[in-house]
Amino acid sequence: FPRAHEQRSRTQRPQAPPRQRPQAADRLTVVSATLASRTRAKGRRLSRSSEFQRVYRQGRSKANRYLVLYSFARGDAAEDASRFGVSVGRKVGNAVARNRVKRTIREALDQLEPKLTDGLDYVVLARPDIVELLERDGMHGVRDSLEELISDGQ
């Protein structure tokens, strides 16, 4: 006779309970310094095409073999923090190489933030030789090249 509390889909043999998986800590998160600076810097980025075009057309430029730095003084909010944009063309390499260059330039800009003049918009344009610099000197070479342009531009 079937019992009222019995489920037909379950097997008659008892099985071991599933293994317990490690559980995450309750609402605790660790934010690394690079992640914190990345999220802080995201609000200071140029994102619209019109912003890039304004800096290209009305701004000043300094260049070296690896990078071109465009700067444009915003008249509306001179006391605001500087904003920046990064442009890497297809001549630099495939998407993986371009994204690596962009990440490296953004990290260098974060490190050089105290040297950036407030109230300016900056656009950094990477030239194809940047890949060679990145492979040879890494982040330090890119930062030094960018620092040279920033100090010349002020």
CSV table of C-alpha atoms in Angstrom, one decimal:
chain,number,residue,atom,x,y,z
A,1,PHE,CA,0.0,0.0,0.0
A,2,PRO,CA,1.3,3.4,-0.8
A,3,ARG,CA,1.9,5.8,2.1
A,4,ALA,CA,0.6,9.3,2.0
A,5,HIS,CA,4.0,10.9,2.8
A,6,GLU,CA,6.0,8.9,0.3
A,7,GLN,CA,7.3,10.5,-2.9
A,8,ARG,CA,7.3,8.2,-5.9
A,9,SER,CA,10.1,10.0,-7.7
A,10,ARG,CA,12.7,9.3,-5.0
A,11,THR,CA,14.6,6.1,-4.9
A,12,GLN,CA,14.1,3.6,-2.1
A,13,ARG,CA,17.8,3.5,-1.2
A,14,PRO,CA,19.1,6.3,1.0
A,15,GLN,CA,22.0,8.4,-0.4
A,16,ALA,CA,24.6,10.5,1.3
A,17,PRO,CA,23.9,14.2,1.4
A,18,PRO,CA,25.7,16.3,-1.1
A,19,ARG,CA,29.1,17.7,-0.1
A,20,GLN,CA,29.2,21.1,1.5
A,21,ARG,CA,31.0,23.7,-0.5
A,22,PRO,CA,33.0,26.5,1.1
A,23,GLN,CA,30.8,29.5,1.7
A,24,ALA,CA,31.9,33.1,1.1
A,25,ALA,CA,32.3,35.4,4.0
A,26,ASP,CA,29.1,37.3,4.9
A,27,ARG,CA,29.2,40.6,2.9
A,28,LEU,CA,32.9,41.1,3.3
A,29,THR,CA,34.8,42.4,0.3
A,30,VAL,CA,38.4,43.4,-0.1
A,31,VAL,CA,39.1,46.2,-2.5
A,32,SER,CA,42.6,46.4,-3.9
A,33,ALA,CA,44.3,49.7,-4.4
A,34,THR,CA,44.4,49.3,-8.2
A,35,LEU,CA,40.6,48.5,-8.3
A,36,ALA,CA,39.8,51.5,-6.1
A,37,SER,CA,41.9,53.9,-8.3
A,38,ARG,CA,40.3,52.3,-11.4
A,39,THR,CA,36.8,53.0,-10.2
A,40,ARG,CA,37.8,56.5,-9.0
A,41,ALA,CA,39.4,57.3,-12.4
A,42,LYS,CA,36.4,56.0,-14.4
A,43,GLY,CA,34.5,59.2,-13.6
A,44,ARG,CA,37.4,61.3,-14.9
A,45,ARG,CA,37.5,59.8,-18.3
A,46,LEU,CA,36.5,61.4,-21.6
A,47,SER,CA,33.9,59.1,-23.1
A,48,ARG,CA,32.1,61.0,-25.9
A,49,SER,CA,33.4,61.4,-29.4
A,50,SER,CA,32.6,65.2,-29.2
A,51,GLU,CA,34.8,65.5,-26.2
A,52,PHE,CA,37.7,63.9,-28.0
A,53,GLN,CA,37.1,66.0,-31.1
A,54,ARG,CA,37.1,69.2,-29.0
A,55,VAL,CA,40.5,68.3,-27.5
A,56,TYR,CA,42.0,67.3,-30.9
A,57,ARG,CA,40.8,70.5,-32.7
A,58,GLN,CA,41.1,73.2,-30.0
A,59,GLY,CA,43.9,71.7,-27.7
A,60,ARG,CA,47.6,71.8,-27.8
A,61,SER,CA,49.8,68.8,-28.6
A,62,LYS,CA,53.1,67.4,-27.6
A,63,ALA,CA,54.6,64.3,-29.1
A,64,ASN,CA,57.4,61.8,-28.9
A,65,ARG,CA,58.2,58.6,-30.7
A,66,TYR,CA,55.6,56.6,-28.6
A,67,LEU,CA,52.8,58.9,-27.6
A,68,VAL,CA,51.0,62.1,-28.5
A,69,LEU,CA,49.5,64.1,-25.7
A,70,TYR,CA,46.7,66.6,-26.4
A,71,SER,CA,45.6,69.0,-23.7
A,72,PHE,CA,42.7,71.4,-23.7
A,73,ALA,CA,41.7,73.9,-21.0
A,74,ARG,CA,38.1,73.6,-20.0
A,75,GLY,CA,36.7,77.1,-19.3
A,76,ASP,CA,33.6,76.0,-17.5
A,77,ALA,CA,35.1,74.2,-14.5
A,78,ALA,CA,38.7,75.1,-14.0
A,79,GLU,CA,38.8,73.9,-10.4
A,80,ASP,CA,37.5,70.4,-11.3
A,81,ALA,CA,40.0,67.5,-11.6
A,82,SER,CA,41.6,66.8,-14.9
A,83,ARG,CA,39.9,64.3,-17.3
A,84,PHE,CA,41.6,62.1,-19.7
A,85,GLY,CA,40.9,59.8,-22.7
A,86,VAL,CA,43.1,57.2,-24.4
A,87,SER,CA,43.1,56.4,-28.1
A,88,VAL,CA,44.9,53.4,-29.6
A,89,GLY,CA,44.6,52.9,-33.4
A,90,ARG,CA,44.5,49.6,-35.2
A,91,LYS,CA,48.0,50.0,-36.4
A,92,VAL,CA,49.2,49.3,-32.9
A,93,GLY,CA,48.1,45.7,-33.2
A,94,ASN,CA,45.1,43.3,-32.6
A,95,ALA,CA,42.5,43.9,-30.0
A,96,VAL,CA,44.4,42.2,-27.2
A,97,ALA,CA,47.5,44.3,-27.9
A,98,ARG,CA,45.4,47.5,-28.0
A,99,ASN,CA,43.6,46.8,-24.8
A,100,ARG,CA,46.9,46.0,-23.1
A,101,VAL,CA,48.3,49.4,-24.2
A,102,LYS,CA,45.2,51.2,-23.0
A,103,ARG,CA,45.3,49.6,-19.6
A,104,THR,CA,49.0,50.4,-19.2
A,105,ILE,CA,48.5,54.1,-20.3
A,106,ARG,CA,45.5,54.4,-17.9
A,107,GLU,CA,47.6,53.0,-15.0
A,108,ALA,CA,50.5,55.4,-15.9
A,109,LEU,CA,48.0,58.3,-15.8
A,110,ASP,CA,46.7,57.2,-12.4
A,111,GLN,CA,50.3,57.3,-11.1
A,112,LEU,CA,51.0,60.7,-12.7
A,113,GLU,CA,47.7,62.2,-11.5
A,114,PRO,CA,49.4,64.7,-9.0
A,115,LYS,CA,51.4,66.2,-12.0
A,116,LEU,CA,48.3,66.7,-14.1
A,117,THR,CA,46.9,70.3,-14.1
A,118,ASP,CA,43.3,70.6,-12.8
A,119,GLY,CA,40.7,71.9,-15.3
A,120,LEU,CA,42.4,70.3,-18.3
A,121,ASP,CA,41.2,67.5,-20.6
A,122,TYR,CA,43.9,65.2,-21.8
A,123,VAL,CA,43.9,62.8,-24.7
A,124,VAL,CA,46.7,60.3,-25.1
A,125,LEU,CA,47.2,58.9,-28.6
A,126,ALA,CA,49.4,55.8,-28.8
A,127,ARG,CA,51.7,55.4,-31.8
A,128,PRO,CA,52.6,51.9,-33.2
A,129,ASP,CA,56.1,52.0,-31.6
A,130,ILE,CA,54.5,51.8,-28.1
A,131,VAL,CA,54.3,48.0,-28.4
A,132,GLU,CA,58.1,47.9,-28.7
A,133,LEU,CA,58.5,50.2,-25.6
A,134,LEU,CA,56.0,48.1,-23.6
A,135,GLU,CA,57.8,44.9,-24.4
A,136,ARG,CA,61.2,46.4,-23.7
A,137,ASP,CA,60.6,48.6,-20.6
A,138,GLY,CA,57.1,47.7,-19.5
A,139,MET,CA,55.0,50.0,-17.4
A,140,HIS,CA,58.0,52.1,-16.4
A,141,GLY,CA,58.9,53.0,-20.0
A,142,VAL,CA,55.3,54.1,-20.8
A,143,ARG,CA,55.1,56.1,-17.5
A,144,ASP,CA,58.5,57.9,-18.2
A,145,SER,CA,57.4,58.7,-21.8
A,146,LEU,CA,54.1,60.1,-20.6
A,147,GLU,CA,55.8,62.0,-17.8
A,148,GLU,CA,58.2,63.6,-20.3
A,149,LEU,CA,55.2,64.9,-22.3
A,150,ILE,CA,53.3,66.1,-19.3
A,151,SER,CA,56.3,68.1,-18.0
A,152,ASP,CA,57.0,69.6,-21.4
A,153,GLY,CA,53.3,70.6,-21.8
A,154,GLN,CA,53.1,72.7,-18.6
